[in-house]
Amino acid sequence: MSLLLGCIADDFTGATDLANNLVRAGMRVVQTIGVPTQALPTDCNAVVVALKSRTISPHEAVQQSLQALAWLQAQQVEQVYFKYCSTFDSWYSGDVRGNIGPVTEALMDALNCTFTIATPAFPDNQRTVFKGHLFVGDVLLSDSGMKNHPLTPMNDANLVQVLQAQCQRKVGLIDYRTVALGATAVTARMAELQTQGVSIAVVDALSNDDLLRMGPALKPLRLLTAGSGVAIGLPANWGIAPSAASAQLPPAVGLKAIVSGSCSLATQGQVAHFLQQHPTQAWQLDPLGWDTHASVESVAAPVLQWAAKHLPVGPVLVYSTADAQQVQAVQSQLGQQAAGERMEQVLAHIAQGLVAMGVGQLVVAGGETSGACVQALQVSQMHIGAQIDPGVPWCHAHSPSAAASGLHLSLKSGNFGTPDFFSKAFQSLQGPVL
Ligand code: ADP
């Protein structure tokens, strides 16, 4: 199988979300953690290189993205896809806002590419673009929770304006009326914009139909920049159609566990649901009860001893998930950054211990928590399997660590998944759910 599409994602769970959309549209996808140092499996036609570049300076983000691009070019991919967040946010510091523009232009330069698109639309997740303005649900981006984001606040919903402020090249718009007319009209509009000196076009999309309609017009572009939504219209350009085979993973083996460090509302509901169903199979981590000088190993030891007894009974849940008030109490005692980092280290160590005990099916809840666990388990690549809930697939890990190689992993970003996600996840491993 030859590699058709090479993707660079600016964060980890975003990479999985993109890979998931490609698999659902029929591609066989491998996600790598950073720029790979090992060869890819030969049975994939798309690769997503997961970086952690969303919240770093434009200079650093450009360097990392170019490194990923060089690797993708060496693999001779036909098209390159730069994936960012569907809320179009990135590094922010005083007057200099965003690294999406600088990374896009650096990739265009390196690929000798004269025209590309920019559309974060992801209608399945309530992100739509209308007349160049990004909506989150029913409100403009600038009226959504993103206006108060602690790291990357967004207070302008006009994407042409936002991107123009980050770019040397001219930014234009392909609006919903053109998209509604189909791919031929989109292609004509691209040509028209280029005669006006525009090199990057924000493209409206209100629905998946819009994304599918614009798909054929994107075929000749060497570089695409987008959220994960645009991916649904691409595989058809190579004659690829949805099929259960693209999501096939080796059969799952081993014990079952969930590690949750996410405090998002959806995860709180999922933990409550699990506690209701299996009250004796869960262990709550309480950072307020920890000796501040205790080592990660000594905090994790009793949890792992408990898990050894309970794993043979059924899935176990180890969680630090807590509501906003409890988190506030922990943060005021330990400090916000320190509390988060310590919890991530403890959870990652527990995940490592669980896998060493024979856990072969592991669900991790939380974006940062997932990053810490994947690092501790030395996961380098993952084949992407069937979706459990929108944006969350099962993955099959490759790792130089014997214990973690062959592990089935599901990395759930905080707000994804229905309340019964944990039990649904293990049930769905018994057969593909597309
Ligand atoms: P999400 O995807 O829901 O945002 P993350 O894992 O990305 O989840 O972030 C949750 C952060 O909160 C992590 O840094 C984690 O270590 C931290 N955390 C988890 N539990 C607690 C807790 N009880 N008190 C304080 N911080 C916590």
XYZ file of C-alpha atoms and ligand atoms in Angstrom:
461
model
C 0.000 0.000 0.000
C 1.471 3.428 -0.812
C 1.161 6.439 1.443
C -1.290 8.884 -0.079
C -1.969 11.416 2.646
C 0.541 12.740 5.173
C -0.838 14.777 8.075
C 0.785 17.022 10.663
C -1.420 17.567 13.728
C -0.681 20.301 16.259
C -1.798 18.221 19.239
C -2.230 14.683 20.355
C -5.969 14.085 20.764
C -6.556 16.274 17.681
C -4.374 13.863 15.727
C -6.513 10.925 16.860
C -9.681 12.819 15.946
C -8.348 13.395 12.388
C -7.163 9.781 12.078
C -10.601 8.623 13.215
C -12.333 10.630 10.447
C -9.984 9.229 7.810
C -10.577 5.644 8.990
C -14.327 6.164 8.898
C -13.996 7.370 5.313
C -12.097 4.177 4.409
C -8.391 4.926 4.867
C -6.007 2.693 6.798
C -4.246 5.066 9.187
C -1.261 5.059 11.509
C -0.737 7.842 14.039
C 2.802 8.494 15.192
C 3.863 10.193 18.397
C 6.171 12.905 17.098
C 8.262 12.497 13.964
C 8.861 8.750 13.568
C 12.268 7.247 13.977
C 11.115 3.810 12.836
C 9.615 2.660 9.547
C 5.823 2.654 9.255
C 3.832 -0.535 8.874
C 3.267 -1.173 5.158
C -0.509 -1.616 5.420
C -1.500 2.054 5.745
C -2.330 4.704 3.176
C -2.412 7.702 5.534
C -0.222 8.782 8.418
C -0.871 11.414 11.085
C 2.226 12.786 12.818
C 1.096 14.069 16.234
C 3.061 17.094 17.432
C 2.492 19.186 20.527
C 2.852 22.518 18.743
C -0.437 24.293 19.428
C 0.778 26.260 22.414
C 4.380 26.953 21.434
C 5.827 30.031 19.711
C 5.501 30.399 15.929
C 9.255 29.914 15.524
C 9.255 26.600 17.389
C 6.011 25.435 15.776
C 7.436 26.134 12.310
C 10.634 24.191 13.107
C 8.733 21.145 14.369
C 6.238 21.224 11.505
C 8.992 21.472 8.886
C 10.739 18.498 10.464
C 7.512 16.504 10.198
C 7.061 17.694 6.618
C 10.572 16.600 5.649
C 9.806 13.124 6.961
C 6.479 13.024 5.088
C 8.202 14.142 1.884
C 10.743 11.345 2.300
C 7.772 8.946 2.414
C 6.573 10.493 -0.873
C 3.059 11.285 0.303
C 0.845 12.753 -2.425
C -0.899 15.376 -0.299
C -0.068 17.089 2.997
C -2.699 18.044 5.603
C -1.907 20.462 8.422
C -4.487 19.810 11.162
C -5.323 22.384 13.830
C -8.132 22.833 16.311
C -11.717 23.341 15.154
C -11.732 26.512 17.279
C -8.718 27.796 15.275
C -6.797 28.656 18.436
C -3.045 28.456 18.858
C -0.153 30.141 20.657
C -0.977 33.554 22.057
C 1.326 36.110 23.552
C 0.419 39.776 23.832
C 0.455 41.307 20.354
C 1.609 38.220 18.480
C -1.346 35.946 18.017
C -1.295 32.488 16.631
C 1.071 30.102 14.923
C -1.389 28.645 12.371
C -0.477 31.333 9.803
C 3.311 31.034 10.188
C 3.182 27.219 10.026
C 0.897 27.320 6.956
C 3.226 29.708 5.131
C 6.353 27.747 6.053
C 4.736 24.559 4.722
C 3.659 26.386 1.537
C 7.219 27.630 1.010
C 8.720 24.191 1.577
C 6.206 22.538 -0.748
C 6.413 25.276 -3.356
C 2.671 25.575 -3.028
C 0.941 28.690 -4.359
C -2.562 28.149 -2.991
C -4.201 26.395 -0.064
C -7.346 26.454 2.053
C -8.023 27.035 5.736
C -11.201 25.655 7.222
C -11.641 24.494 10.792
C -15.310 23.509 10.189
C -16.322 20.275 11.934
C -20.138 20.188 11.800
C -20.301 16.834 13.672
C -18.863 18.743 16.628
C -20.932 21.912 16.117
C -18.130 23.920 14.514
C -19.394 25.667 11.374
C -17.998 28.469 9.221
C -20.436 30.963 7.667
C -19.250 33.981 5.638
C -15.816 33.343 7.088
C -17.073 33.489 10.675
C -16.571 30.530 12.981
C -19.516 29.388 15.085
C -19.280 27.113 18.125
C -22.779 25.676 18.415
C -25.149 28.627 18.071
C -22.720 31.378 19.037
C -19.796 33.095 17.379
C -16.375 31.823 18.464
C -15.767 35.179 20.157
C -18.902 34.725 22.308
C -18.103 31.108 23.185
C -16.104 29.746 26.113
C -12.993 30.238 23.944
C -12.977 33.952 24.762
C -11.806 33.011 28.274
C -9.424 30.175 27.395
C -6.459 30.412 29.793
C -3.810 29.693 27.126
C -5.286 30.573 23.745
C -8.183 33.068 24.036
C -10.127 33.780 20.831
C -11.999 37.071 20.676
C -12.455 37.502 16.934
C -14.660 35.058 14.990
C -13.792 36.464 11.566
C -11.292 33.878 10.351
C -10.174 35.864 7.306
C -9.193 38.649 9.655
C -7.649 36.336 12.271
C -5.557 34.473 9.708
C -4.593 37.606 7.777
C -3.100 39.015 10.987
C -0.842 35.933 11.154
C 0.182 35.833 7.454
C 2.317 37.654 4.889
C 0.270 36.163 2.051
C -3.197 37.485 1.180
C -6.151 35.619 2.727
C -9.564 35.412 0.995
C -12.917 33.643 1.303
C -14.840 30.941 -0.541
C -18.316 31.431 0.870
C -21.208 29.039 1.491
C -23.014 30.040 -1.745
C -20.060 28.872 -3.836
C -19.625 25.697 -1.770
C -23.342 24.916 -2.204
C -22.852 24.940 -5.990
C -20.309 22.113 -5.749
C -16.688 21.313 -6.555
C -16.606 22.928 -10.023
C -17.720 26.263 -8.575
C -15.178 25.950 -5.735
C -12.404 25.276 -8.272
C -13.468 28.307 -10.323
C -13.504 30.490 -7.215
C -10.000 29.285 -6.279
C -8.770 30.364 -9.717
C -10.526 33.732 -9.375
C -9.028 34.350 -5.929
C -5.556 33.578 -7.256
C -5.947 36.216 -9.981
C -6.691 38.636 -7.120
C -3.446 37.725 -5.410
C -5.039 35.516 -2.714
C -2.967 32.504 -1.636
C -5.005 31.139 1.288
C -8.794 30.805 1.268
C -10.989 30.320 4.293
C -13.794 28.026 3.086
C -17.299 28.088 4.552
C -18.904 24.798 5.583
C -22.217 24.450 7.387
C -22.648 20.703 7.129
C -20.884 17.463 6.270
C -22.521 17.789 2.842
C -20.510 20.978 2.287
C -17.294 19.184 3.272
C -18.069 16.289 0.929
C -19.018 18.701 -1.878
C -15.742 20.601 -1.673
C -13.676 17.367 -1.491
C -13.047 16.893 -5.245
C -11.940 20.532 -5.598
C -9.195 19.911 -3.026
C -7.602 17.073 -4.999
C -5.015 19.168 -6.899
C -3.854 21.096 -3.824
C -0.480 19.928 -2.520
C -1.271 21.287 0.968
C -4.521 21.497 2.909
C -4.920 23.205 6.269
C -8.016 22.418 8.312
C -9.631 20.971 11.419
C -10.499 17.286 11.225
C -13.780 17.814 9.303
C -12.310 18.374 5.818
C -10.814 14.856 6.031
C -14.181 13.202 5.388
C -14.197 14.350 1.754
C -10.642 13.337 0.823
C -10.409 9.521 0.622
C -12.914 9.490 -2.274
C -10.330 11.465 -4.310
C -8.252 8.272 -4.384
C -11.277 6.076 -5.073
C -11.390 4.951 -1.439
C -14.822 4.219 0.072
C -15.792 3.470 3.704
C -15.133 -0.153 4.631
C -14.929 -2.167 7.833
C -11.476 -3.395 6.761
C -9.895 0.035 7.267
C -10.711 -0.113 10.988
C -9.595 -3.684 11.555
C -7.221 -4.250 14.473
C -5.778 -7.506 15.795
C -8.068 -9.199 18.349
C -7.905 -7.671 21.818
C -6.376 -9.727 24.591
C -5.619 -9.129 28.240
C -7.228 -7.506 31.251
C -9.275 -4.298 31.100
C -8.659 -0.995 32.855
C -9.558 2.693 32.746
C -7.314 5.499 33.966
C -9.028 8.868 34.234
C -7.366 12.215 34.963
C -9.949 14.272 33.110
C -12.146 16.572 35.191
C -14.365 17.604 32.278
C -18.117 17.333 32.709
C -18.514 14.441 30.272
C -15.846 12.420 32.118
C -17.438 13.196 35.491
C -20.652 11.649 34.127
C -18.789 8.610 32.784
C -17.050 7.998 36.112
C -20.380 8.345 37.966
C -21.952 5.857 35.555
C -19.137 3.328 36.100
C -19.377 3.756 39.905
C -23.075 3.019 39.753
C -22.524 -0.166 37.739
C -19.333 -1.451 39.435
C -18.924 0.272 42.824
C -16.230 -2.117 44.053
C -14.088 -1.933 40.888
C -13.025 1.707 41.242
C -10.224 3.506 43.128
C -10.326 7.254 43.666
C -7.023 9.112 43.949
C -7.125 11.886 46.520
C -4.184 14.286 46.094
C -5.085 16.124 49.296
C -4.237 12.978 51.262
C -0.757 12.647 49.732
C 2.417 13.500 51.533
C 3.951 16.251 49.368
C 7.347 14.544 49.535
C 6.064 11.063 48.711
C 7.454 9.544 45.526
C 5.217 8.729 42.574
C 6.019 5.045 43.134
C 4.891 5.092 46.758
C 1.614 6.850 45.879
C 0.942 4.318 43.103
C 1.927 1.181 45.063
C -1.316 0.649 47.075
C -3.395 1.340 43.966
C -1.555 -1.317 42.005
C -1.840 -3.811 44.881
C -5.587 -3.206 44.961
C -5.800 -3.491 41.145
C -3.997 -6.851 41.157
C -6.872 -8.280 43.227
C -9.678 -6.661 41.247
C -8.499 -6.979 37.617
C -9.429 -10.676 37.373
C -13.016 -9.762 38.351
C -13.529 -7.258 35.492
C -12.512 -3.776 34.287
C -11.052 -1.535 36.999
C -11.226 2.255 37.080
C -8.514 4.396 38.688
C -9.558 8.042 38.680
C -8.651 11.477 39.958
C -11.677 12.944 38.174
C -13.265 15.535 40.425
C -15.710 18.429 40.151
C -14.652 22.073 39.836
C -14.861 22.714 43.587
C -12.661 19.742 44.468
C -10.149 20.662 41.760
C -10.059 24.209 43.109
C -9.280 22.880 46.599
C -6.420 20.747 45.258
C -5.046 23.580 43.140
C -5.094 26.073 45.989
C -3.086 23.651 48.115
C -0.601 22.392 45.500
C -0.699 25.106 42.820
C -2.485 24.682 39.483
C 0.492 23.602 37.376
C 2.074 21.426 40.059
C -1.207 19.643 40.855
C -1.779 18.810 37.187
C 1.749 17.594 36.569
C 1.877 15.484 39.718
C -1.441 13.845 38.942
C -0.347 13.129 35.376
C 2.864 11.481 36.635
C 0.967 9.334 39.138
C -1.657 8.269 36.593
C 1.001 7.507 33.964
C 2.919 5.377 36.464
C -0.283 3.530 37.360
C -1.043 2.947 33.650
C 2.454 1.504 33.253
C 1.939 -0.756 36.296
C -1.449 -1.952 35.054
C -0.026 -2.872 31.645
C 2.856 -4.703 33.320
C 0.204 -6.722 35.231
C -1.408 -7.896 32.007
C -3.838 -5.120 31.081
C -4.189 -5.342 27.306
C -7.235 -3.071 26.877
C -6.713 0.375 28.350
C -8.943 3.453 28.214
C -7.348 6.772 29.227
C -9.588 9.798 29.843
C -8.087 13.276 29.430
C -5.939 14.894 26.742
C -2.932 15.770 28.908
C -3.382 12.552 30.881
C -3.299 10.596 27.607
C -0.079 12.331 26.584
C 1.557 11.391 29.890
C 0.380 7.761 29.706
C 1.436 7.269 26.094
C 4.857 8.683 26.922
C 5.250 6.420 29.974
C 4.218 3.413 27.904
C 6.709 4.467 25.184
C 4.051 4.225 22.499
C 5.626 5.309 19.202
C 2.891 4.480 16.690
C -0.743 3.433 16.762
C -2.948 1.799 14.147
C -6.352 3.474 14.304
C -9.391 1.232 14.636
C -13.146 1.590 14.980
C -14.838 4.576 16.545
C -16.401 4.105 19.975
C -18.004 7.553 20.070
C -17.417 10.544 17.744
C -13.727 11.470 17.843
C -12.657 8.488 19.977
C -11.442 5.287 18.301
C -9.687 2.202 19.620
C -6.012 2.131 18.688
C -3.447 -0.653 18.569
C -0.115 0.457 20.004
C 3.401 -0.194 18.784
C 6.080 0.289 21.411
C 9.646 -0.840 22.006
C 8.433 -1.784 25.494
C 7.420 -5.453 25.315
C 4.586 -4.964 27.821
C 2.949 -2.119 25.880
C 3.442 -3.469 22.366
C 0.153 -4.832 21.053
C -1.828 -2.931 23.687
C -5.326 -1.780 22.714
C -5.628 1.853 23.755
C -8.432 4.360 23.652
C -7.516 7.968 24.381
C -10.601 9.999 25.216
C -10.371 13.742 25.223
C -12.274 15.210 28.170
C -15.575 16.295 26.704
C -16.088 13.389 24.323
C -18.256 10.319 24.823
C -21.657 9.355 26.192
C -22.155 8.537 29.920
C -21.796 4.770 29.289
C -18.556 5.312 27.296
C -16.354 3.035 29.444
C -18.549 -0.066 29.194
C -19.347 0.696 25.556
C -15.625 0.870 24.793
C -14.915 -2.661 26.035
C -18.051 -4.060 24.406
C -17.130 -2.532 21.048
C -13.738 -4.268 21.001
C -15.576 -7.510 20.492
C -16.660 -6.382 17.022
C -16.097 -3.344 14.811
C -18.545 -0.480 15.277
C -18.396 1.888 12.338
P -9.316 17.035 29.732
O -9.141 16.359 28.394
O -10.637 16.726 30.380
O -8.991 18.513 29.696
P -6.674 16.570 30.788
O -6.054 15.276 31.157
O -6.199 17.221 29.502
O -8.252 16.352 30.726
O -6.474 17.643 31.914
C -6.847 17.432 33.235
C -5.758 18.014 34.109
O -6.242 18.056 35.461
C -4.503 17.147 34.136
O -3.358 17.967 34.192
C -4.673 16.360 35.422
O -3.463 15.887 35.945
C -5.331 17.366 36.332
N -6.114 16.753 37.409
C -6.706 15.544 37.393
N -7.360 15.304 38.527
C -7.175 16.386 39.309
C -7.617 16.740 40.628
N -8.380 15.918 41.357
N -7.236 17.928 41.116
C -6.477 18.766 40.379
N -6.035 18.502 39.143
C -6.380 17.317 38.607
